[in-house]
Amino acid sequence: MSEQDSNWKYADYIVTESDSIQKARAQSLELGIEPISPAMGAQAAVIAATTAAVNVVEIGTGSGVSGLWLLSPSKRSVLTTIDSEAEHQGYARQTFADARVAPNRVRLITGKSLDVLTRMNENSYDIVFVDADPTQVIENVEHGLRLARAGGTVLVPHALWKGRVADPAQRDDVTSAFRTLVQEIASSSAVVSALSPVGDGLLQITKLA
């Protein structure tokens, strides 16, 4: 195991996940959904806490792992979560219920993200978490930046895409999309950004006024 792999493993090891998140993680793996890593969830929760996030959008519900992390810092936060798979949202609904998240704190929307996002209010959300179809990551982030308020943050997990983004020889469509996104965001004067290597990479994009 390389030193880098050891660091990643340790970063996950030190995170204490709630029973509800652990159960949702197991459910994700049974469904064939790749959940965010414990360290990535913890980092997302830190960002939610430091921005005092109240209004949160999640693109890609899964079974509720990332949703629970995003809701965890504050009892006041409200999550709007979008997924094209009704089955996944059914499991997520049960995940939130088991975690005793009040029903009025979660709004589940079943539909294709690019159809739903066009109908949502601009400049209204503290955090937009983009974890849906990777082939549409650029389009989803564009919508996310439109929805985020000034000072709000768009979070993009899997931004290093299985370690392929850093290797210029890897040019498949998904890898190229993430690489283009990371490079364009890094050069944009409309945001401040950072790419964390935690998990499979977490791109953090904060919208400037």
PDB file of C-alpha atoms in Angstrom:
ATOM      1  CA  MET A   1       0.000   0.000   0.000  1.00  0.00           C
ATOM      2  CA  SER A   2       1.379   3.413  -0.973  1.00  0.00           C
ATOM      3  CA  GLU A   3       1.743   6.272   1.499  1.00  0.00           C
ATOM      4  CA  GLN A   4      -1.095   8.081  -0.252  1.00  0.00           C
ATOM      5  CA  ASP A   5      -3.378   5.052   0.017  1.00  0.00           C
ATOM      6  CA  SER A   6      -2.516   4.782   3.717  1.00  0.00           C
ATOM      7  CA  ASN A   7      -3.457   8.427   4.236  1.00  0.00           C
ATOM      8  CA  TRP A   8      -6.805   7.971   2.470  1.00  0.00           C
ATOM      9  CA  LYS A   9      -7.565   4.839   4.466  1.00  0.00           C
ATOM     10  CA  TYR A  10      -6.703   6.578   7.730  1.00  0.00           C
ATOM     11  CA  ALA A  11      -8.841   9.612   6.828  1.00  0.00           C
ATOM     12  CA  ASP A  12     -11.826   7.272   6.470  1.00  0.00           C
ATOM     13  CA  TYR A  13     -10.912   5.216   9.532  1.00  0.00           C
ATOM     14  CA  ILE A  14     -10.988   8.145  11.963  1.00  0.00           C
ATOM     15  CA  VAL A  15     -14.538   9.184  10.952  1.00  0.00           C
ATOM     16  CA  THR A  16     -17.317   7.985  13.236  1.00  0.00           C
ATOM     17  CA  GLU A  17     -20.481   7.491  11.212  1.00  0.00           C
ATOM     18  CA  SER A  18     -23.899   7.267  12.824  1.00  0.00           C
ATOM     19  CA  ASP A  19     -25.754   3.968  12.776  1.00  0.00           C
ATOM     20  CA  SER A  20     -28.161   5.466  10.225  1.00  0.00           C
ATOM     21  CA  ILE A  21     -25.352   6.416   7.846  1.00  0.00           C
ATOM     22  CA  GLN A  22     -23.706   3.032   8.228  1.00  0.00           C
ATOM     23  CA  LYS A  23     -27.009   1.322   7.423  1.00  0.00           C
ATOM     24  CA  ALA A  24     -27.559   3.580   4.394  1.00  0.00           C
ATOM     25  CA  ARG A  25     -24.003   2.869   3.208  1.00  0.00           C
ATOM     26  CA  ALA A  26     -24.638  -0.884   3.351  1.00  0.00           C
ATOM     27  CA  GLN A  27     -27.900  -0.381   1.460  1.00  0.00           C
ATOM     28  CA  SER A  28     -26.084   1.622  -1.216  1.00  0.00           C
ATOM     29  CA  LEU A  29     -23.605  -1.144  -1.813  1.00  0.00           C
ATOM     30  CA  GLU A  30     -26.419  -3.698  -2.090  1.00  0.00           C
ATOM     31  CA  LEU A  31     -28.074  -1.511  -4.736  1.00  0.00           C
ATOM     32  CA  GLY A  32     -24.834  -1.067  -6.659  1.00  0.00           C
ATOM     33  CA  ILE A  33     -24.606   2.638  -5.787  1.00  0.00           C
ATOM     34  CA  GLU A  34     -21.181   4.025  -4.903  1.00  0.00           C
ATOM     35  CA  PRO A  35     -21.689   6.165  -1.790  1.00  0.00           C
ATOM     36  CA  ILE A  36     -19.357   8.976  -0.815  1.00  0.00           C
ATOM     37  CA  SER A  37     -16.556   7.903   1.521  1.00  0.00           C
ATOM     38  CA  PRO A  38     -16.788   8.585   5.272  1.00  0.00           C
ATOM     39  CA  ALA A  39     -14.038  11.209   5.030  1.00  0.00           C
ATOM     40  CA  MET A  40     -15.825  12.939   2.159  1.00  0.00           C
ATOM     41  CA  GLY A  41     -19.084  12.928   4.097  1.00  0.00           C
ATOM     42  CA  ALA A  42     -17.350  14.453   7.093  1.00  0.00           C
ATOM     43  CA  GLN A  43     -15.777  17.150   4.919  1.00  0.00           C
ATOM     44  CA  ALA A  44     -19.154  17.969   3.366  1.00  0.00           C
ATOM     45  CA  ALA A  45     -20.620  18.263   6.866  1.00  0.00           C
ATOM     46  CA  VAL A  46     -17.834  20.650   7.907  1.00  0.00           C
ATOM     47  CA  ILE A  47     -18.579  22.857   4.896  1.00  0.00           C
ATOM     48  CA  ALA A  48     -22.305  22.762   5.689  1.00  0.00           C
ATOM     49  CA  ALA A  49     -21.546  23.770   9.276  1.00  0.00           C
ATOM     50  CA  THR A  50     -19.106  26.581   8.448  1.00  0.00           C
ATOM     51  CA  THR A  51     -21.504  28.106   5.908  1.00  0.00           C
ATOM     52  CA  ALA A  52     -24.458  27.695   8.309  1.00  0.00           C
ATOM     53  CA  ALA A  53     -26.251  25.976   5.444  1.00  0.00           C
ATOM     54  CA  VAL A  54     -30.048  25.967   5.704  1.00  0.00           C
ATOM     55  CA  ASN A  55     -31.151  25.392   2.103  1.00  0.00           C
ATOM     56  CA  VAL A  56     -29.383  22.458   0.480  1.00  0.00           C
ATOM     57  CA  VAL A  57     -29.871  20.807  -2.913  1.00  0.00           C
ATOM     58  CA  GLU A  58     -28.587  17.328  -3.659  1.00  0.00           C
ATOM     59  CA  ILE A  59     -28.413  16.034  -7.226  1.00  0.00           C
ATOM     60  CA  GLY A  60     -28.308  12.261  -6.872  1.00  0.00           C
ATOM     61  CA  THR A  61     -30.150  10.945  -3.806  1.00  0.00           C
ATOM     62  CA  GLY A  62     -28.803   7.414  -3.711  1.00  0.00           C
ATOM     63  CA  SER A  63     -29.894   5.729  -0.500  1.00  0.00           C
ATOM     64  CA  GLY A  64     -29.379   8.819   1.656  1.00  0.00           C
ATOM     65  CA  VAL A  65     -25.732   8.647   2.763  1.00  0.00           C
ATOM     66  CA  SER A  66     -24.707  12.097   1.543  1.00  0.00           C
ATOM     67  CA  GLY A  67     -28.088  13.555   2.478  1.00  0.00           C
ATOM     68  CA  LEU A  68     -27.655  12.541   6.117  1.00  0.00           C
ATOM     69  CA  TRP A  69     -24.162  14.018   6.194  1.00  0.00           C
ATOM     70  CA  LEU A  70     -25.387  17.314   4.700  1.00  0.00           C
ATOM     71  CA  LEU A  71     -28.268  17.539   7.196  1.00  0.00           C
ATOM     72  CA  SER A  72     -26.176  16.560  10.209  1.00  0.00           C
ATOM     73  CA  PRO A  73     -24.729  19.931  11.304  1.00  0.00           C
ATOM     74  CA  SER A  74     -28.044  21.750  11.835  1.00  0.00           C
ATOM     75  CA  LYS A  75     -31.597  20.901  12.845  1.00  0.00           C
ATOM     76  CA  ARG A  76     -32.724  23.898  10.755  1.00  0.00           C
ATOM     77  CA  SER A  77     -31.371  22.703   7.418  1.00  0.00           C
ATOM     78  CA  VAL A  78     -33.716  21.537   4.664  1.00  0.00           C
ATOM     79  CA  LEU A  79     -32.672  19.167   1.888  1.00  0.00           C
ATOM     80  CA  THR A  80     -34.135  19.066  -1.613  1.00  0.00           C
ATOM     81  CA  THR A  81     -32.847  15.900  -3.242  1.00  0.00           C
ATOM     82  CA  ILE A  82     -33.282  14.847  -6.864  1.00  0.00           C
ATOM     83  CA  ASP A  83     -32.890  11.410  -8.414  1.00  0.00           C
ATOM     84  CA  SER A  84     -34.177   9.751 -11.577  1.00  0.00           C
ATOM     85  CA  GLU A  85     -34.563   6.414  -9.766  1.00  0.00           C
ATOM     86  CA  ALA A  86     -37.768   6.165  -7.741  1.00  0.00           C
ATOM     87  CA  GLU A  87     -36.519   2.963  -6.128  1.00  0.00           C
ATOM     88  CA  HIS A  88     -33.455   4.709  -4.737  1.00  0.00           C
ATOM     89  CA  GLN A  89     -35.577   7.499  -3.322  1.00  0.00           C
ATOM     90  CA  GLY A  90     -37.820   4.951  -1.648  1.00  0.00           C
ATOM     91  CA  TYR A  91     -34.817   3.590   0.236  1.00  0.00           C
ATOM     92  CA  ALA A  92     -33.630   7.121   0.998  1.00  0.00           C
ATOM     93  CA  ARG A  93     -37.030   8.038   2.392  1.00  0.00           C
ATOM     94  CA  GLN A  94     -36.760   5.110   4.780  1.00  0.00           C
ATOM     95  CA  THR A  95     -33.191   6.117   5.647  1.00  0.00           C
ATOM     96  CA  PHE A  96     -34.308   9.606   6.668  1.00  0.00           C
ATOM     97  CA  ALA A  97     -37.238   8.208   8.644  1.00  0.00           C
ATOM     98  CA  ASP A  98     -35.003   5.731  10.477  1.00  0.00           C
ATOM     99  CA  ALA A  99     -32.625   8.598  11.312  1.00  0.00           C
ATOM    100  CA  ARG A 100     -35.600  10.555  12.727  1.00  0.00           C
ATOM    101  CA  VAL A 101     -35.205  13.403  10.279  1.00  0.00           C
ATOM    102  CA  ALA A 102     -38.451  15.383  10.345  1.00  0.00           C
ATOM    103  CA  PRO A 103     -40.445  14.929   7.113  1.00  0.00           C
ATOM    104  CA  ASN A 104     -40.569  18.693   6.544  1.00  0.00           C
ATOM    105  CA  ARG A 105     -36.763  18.789   6.340  1.00  0.00           C
ATOM    106  CA  VAL A 106     -36.551  16.605   3.225  1.00  0.00           C
ATOM    107  CA  ARG A 107     -38.144  17.086  -0.188  1.00  0.00           C
ATOM    108  CA  LEU A 108     -37.607  14.207  -2.589  1.00  0.00           C
ATOM    109  CA  ILE A 109     -38.073  14.915  -6.297  1.00  0.00           C
ATOM    110  CA  THR A 110     -38.065  12.068  -8.795  1.00  0.00           C
ATOM    111  CA  GLY A 111     -36.940  13.140 -12.245  1.00  0.00           C
ATOM    112  CA  LYS A 112     -33.997  13.806 -14.519  1.00  0.00           C
ATOM    113  CA  SER A 113     -31.764  16.443 -12.995  1.00  0.00           C
ATOM    114  CA  LEU A 114     -31.522  18.621 -16.096  1.00  0.00           C
ATOM    115  CA  ASP A 115     -35.321  18.762 -16.300  1.00  0.00           C
ATOM    116  CA  VAL A 116     -35.838  19.526 -12.605  1.00  0.00           C
ATOM    117  CA  LEU A 117     -33.039  22.038 -12.085  1.00  0.00           C
ATOM    118  CA  THR A 118     -34.302  24.414 -14.767  1.00  0.00           C
ATOM    119  CA  ARG A 119     -37.457  24.952 -12.671  1.00  0.00           C
ATOM    120  CA  MET A 120     -35.661  25.767  -9.411  1.00  0.00           C
ATOM    121  CA  ASN A 121     -35.011  29.246  -8.032  1.00  0.00           C
ATOM    122  CA  GLU A 122     -31.738  30.978  -8.801  1.00  0.00           C
ATOM    123  CA  ASN A 123     -29.408  32.339  -6.105  1.00  0.00           C
ATOM    124  CA  SER A 124     -31.371  30.547  -3.383  1.00  0.00           C
ATOM    125  CA  TYR A 125     -29.279  27.714  -1.964  1.00  0.00           C
ATOM    126  CA  ASP A 126     -26.384  27.539   0.473  1.00  0.00           C
ATOM    127  CA  ILE A 127     -25.017  24.225  -0.826  1.00  0.00           C
ATOM    128  CA  VAL A 128     -25.575  22.288  -4.036  1.00  0.00           C
ATOM    129  CA  PHE A 129     -24.200  18.742  -3.930  1.00  0.00           C
ATOM    130  CA  VAL A 130     -23.678  17.272  -7.418  1.00  0.00           C
ATOM    131  CA  ASP A 131     -23.456  13.472  -7.429  1.00  0.00           C
ATOM    132  CA  ALA A 132     -25.589  12.243 -10.330  1.00  0.00           C
ATOM    133  CA  ASP A 133     -24.905  10.977 -13.867  1.00  0.00           C
ATOM    134  CA  PRO A 134     -21.164  11.660 -14.347  1.00  0.00           C
ATOM    135  CA  THR A 135     -21.635  12.185 -18.076  1.00  0.00           C
ATOM    136  CA  GLN A 136     -23.680  15.292 -17.201  1.00  0.00           C
ATOM    137  CA  VAL A 137     -21.419  16.652 -14.476  1.00  0.00           C
ATOM    138  CA  ILE A 138     -20.574  19.878 -16.344  1.00  0.00           C
ATOM    139  CA  GLU A 139     -24.220  20.689 -17.051  1.00  0.00           C
ATOM    140  CA  ASN A 140     -25.250  19.863 -13.482  1.00  0.00           C
ATOM    141  CA  VAL A 141     -22.516  22.067 -12.034  1.00  0.00           C
ATOM    142  CA  GLU A 142     -23.564  24.937 -14.314  1.00  0.00           C
ATOM    143  CA  HIS A 143     -27.081  24.638 -12.912  1.00  0.00           C
ATOM    144  CA  GLY A 144     -25.672  24.303  -9.412  1.00  0.00           C
ATOM    145  CA  LEU A 145     -23.803  27.581  -9.714  1.00  0.00           C
ATOM    146  CA  ARG A 146     -26.968  29.242 -10.968  1.00  0.00           C
ATOM    147  CA  LEU A 147     -28.918  27.946  -7.954  1.00  0.00           C
ATOM    148  CA  ALA A 148     -26.260  28.785  -5.351  1.00  0.00           C
ATOM    149  CA  ARG A 149     -26.437  32.122  -3.572  1.00  0.00           C
ATOM    150  CA  ALA A 150     -23.434  34.431  -3.477  1.00  0.00           C
ATOM    151  CA  GLY A 151     -21.161  32.816  -0.931  1.00  0.00           C
ATOM    152  CA  GLY A 152     -22.852  29.457  -1.477  1.00  0.00           C
ATOM    153  CA  THR A 153     -20.882  26.357  -2.372  1.00  0.00           C
ATOM    154  CA  VAL A 154     -21.226  23.680  -5.018  1.00  0.00           C
ATOM    155  CA  LEU A 155     -19.680  20.349  -3.988  1.00  0.00           C
ATOM    156  CA  VAL A 156     -18.709  17.743  -6.587  1.00  0.00           C
ATOM    157  CA  PRO A 157     -17.655  14.313  -5.265  1.00  0.00           C
ATOM    158  CA  HIS A 158     -15.709  11.828  -7.406  1.00  0.00           C
ATOM    159  CA  ALA A 159     -13.941  14.767  -9.055  1.00  0.00           C
ATOM    160  CA  LEU A 160     -10.763  12.711  -9.534  1.00  0.00           C
ATOM    161  CA  TRP A 161     -12.848   9.916 -11.080  1.00  0.00           C
ATOM    162  CA  LYS A 162     -11.162   6.724  -9.917  1.00  0.00           C
ATOM    163  CA  GLY A 163      -7.732   8.332 -10.119  1.00  0.00           C
ATOM    164  CA  ARG A 164      -8.028   8.878 -13.867  1.00  0.00           C
ATOM    165  CA  VAL A 165      -8.400  12.669 -14.047  1.00  0.00           C
ATOM    166  CA  ALA A 166      -4.770  13.308 -13.074  1.00  0.00           C
ATOM    167  CA  ASP A 167      -3.510  11.019 -15.835  1.00  0.00           C
ATOM    168  CA  PRO A 168      -3.572  12.873 -19.195  1.00  0.00           C
ATOM    169  CA  ALA A 169      -3.453   9.553 -21.033  1.00  0.00           C
ATOM    170  CA  GLN A 170      -6.961   8.761 -19.759  1.00  0.00           C
ATOM    171  CA  ARG A 171      -9.370  10.345 -22.237  1.00  0.00           C
ATOM    172  CA  ASP A 172     -12.697   8.535 -21.905  1.00  0.00           C
ATOM    173  CA  ASP A 173     -15.772  10.779 -21.904  1.00  0.00           C
ATOM    174  CA  VAL A 174     -16.381  10.827 -18.156  1.00  0.00           C
ATOM    175  CA  THR A 175     -12.741  11.394 -17.233  1.00  0.00           C
ATOM    176  CA  SER A 176     -12.470  14.158 -19.821  1.00  0.00           C
ATOM    177  CA  ALA A 177     -15.627  15.823 -18.485  1.00  0.00           C
ATOM    178  CA  PHE A 178     -14.312  15.905 -14.923  1.00  0.00           C
ATOM    179  CA  ARG A 179     -10.886  17.109 -16.093  1.00  0.00           C
ATOM    180  CA  THR A 180     -12.463  19.910 -18.153  1.00  0.00           C
ATOM    181  CA  LEU A 181     -14.645  20.893 -15.203  1.00  0.00           C
ATOM    182  CA  VAL A 182     -11.725  21.026 -12.757  1.00  0.00           C
ATOM    183  CA  GLN A 183      -9.589  23.071 -15.144  1.00  0.00           C
ATOM    184  CA  GLU A 184     -12.322  25.540 -16.090  1.00  0.00           C
ATOM    185  CA  ILE A 185     -13.342  26.083 -12.473  1.00  0.00           C
ATOM    186  CA  ALA A 186      -9.703  26.627 -11.435  1.00  0.00           C
ATOM    187  CA  SER A 187      -9.359  29.424 -13.994  1.00  0.00           C
ATOM    188  CA  SER A 188     -12.693  31.132 -13.274  1.00  0.00           C
ATOM    189  CA  SER A 189     -12.749  34.547 -11.599  1.00  0.00           C
ATOM    190  CA  ALA A 190     -16.414  34.092 -10.593  1.00  0.00           C
ATOM    191  CA  VAL A 191     -15.621  31.491  -7.933  1.00  0.00           C
ATOM    192  CA  VAL A 192     -12.999  30.360  -5.457  1.00  0.00           C
ATOM    193  CA  SER A 193     -12.323  26.648  -5.560  1.00  0.00           C
ATOM    194  CA  ALA A 194     -10.276  23.817  -4.146  1.00  0.00           C
ATOM    195  CA  LEU A 195      -9.855  20.189  -5.154  1.00  0.00           C
ATOM    196  CA  SER A 196      -9.495  17.928  -2.149  1.00  0.00           C
ATOM    197  CA  PRO A 197      -8.047  14.438  -2.697  1.00  0.00           C
ATOM    198  CA  VAL A 198     -10.277  12.993   0.030  1.00  0.00           C
ATOM    199  CA  GLY A 199     -12.125   9.876  -1.122  1.00  0.00           C
ATOM    200  CA  ASP A 200     -12.302   9.985  -4.904  1.00  0.00           C
ATOM    201  CA  GLY A 201     -11.780  13.745  -4.961  1.00  0.00           C
ATOM    202  CA  LEU A 202     -14.091  16.521  -3.734  1.00  0.00           C
ATOM    203  CA  LEU A 203     -14.251  19.684  -5.826  1.00  0.00           C
ATOM    204  CA  GLN A 204     -15.385  22.665  -3.723  1.00  0.00           C
ATOM    205  CA  ILE A 205     -16.648  25.728  -5.592  1.00  0.00           C
ATOM    206  CA  THR A 206     -17.771  28.829  -3.726  1.00  0.00           C
ATOM    207  CA  LYS A 207     -19.663  31.445  -5.728  1.00  0.00           C
ATOM    208  CA  LEU A 208     -18.433  35.015  -5.356  1.00  0.00           C
ATOM    209  CA  ALA A 209     -20.735  38.020  -5.130  1.00  0.00           C
TER     210      ALA A 209
END
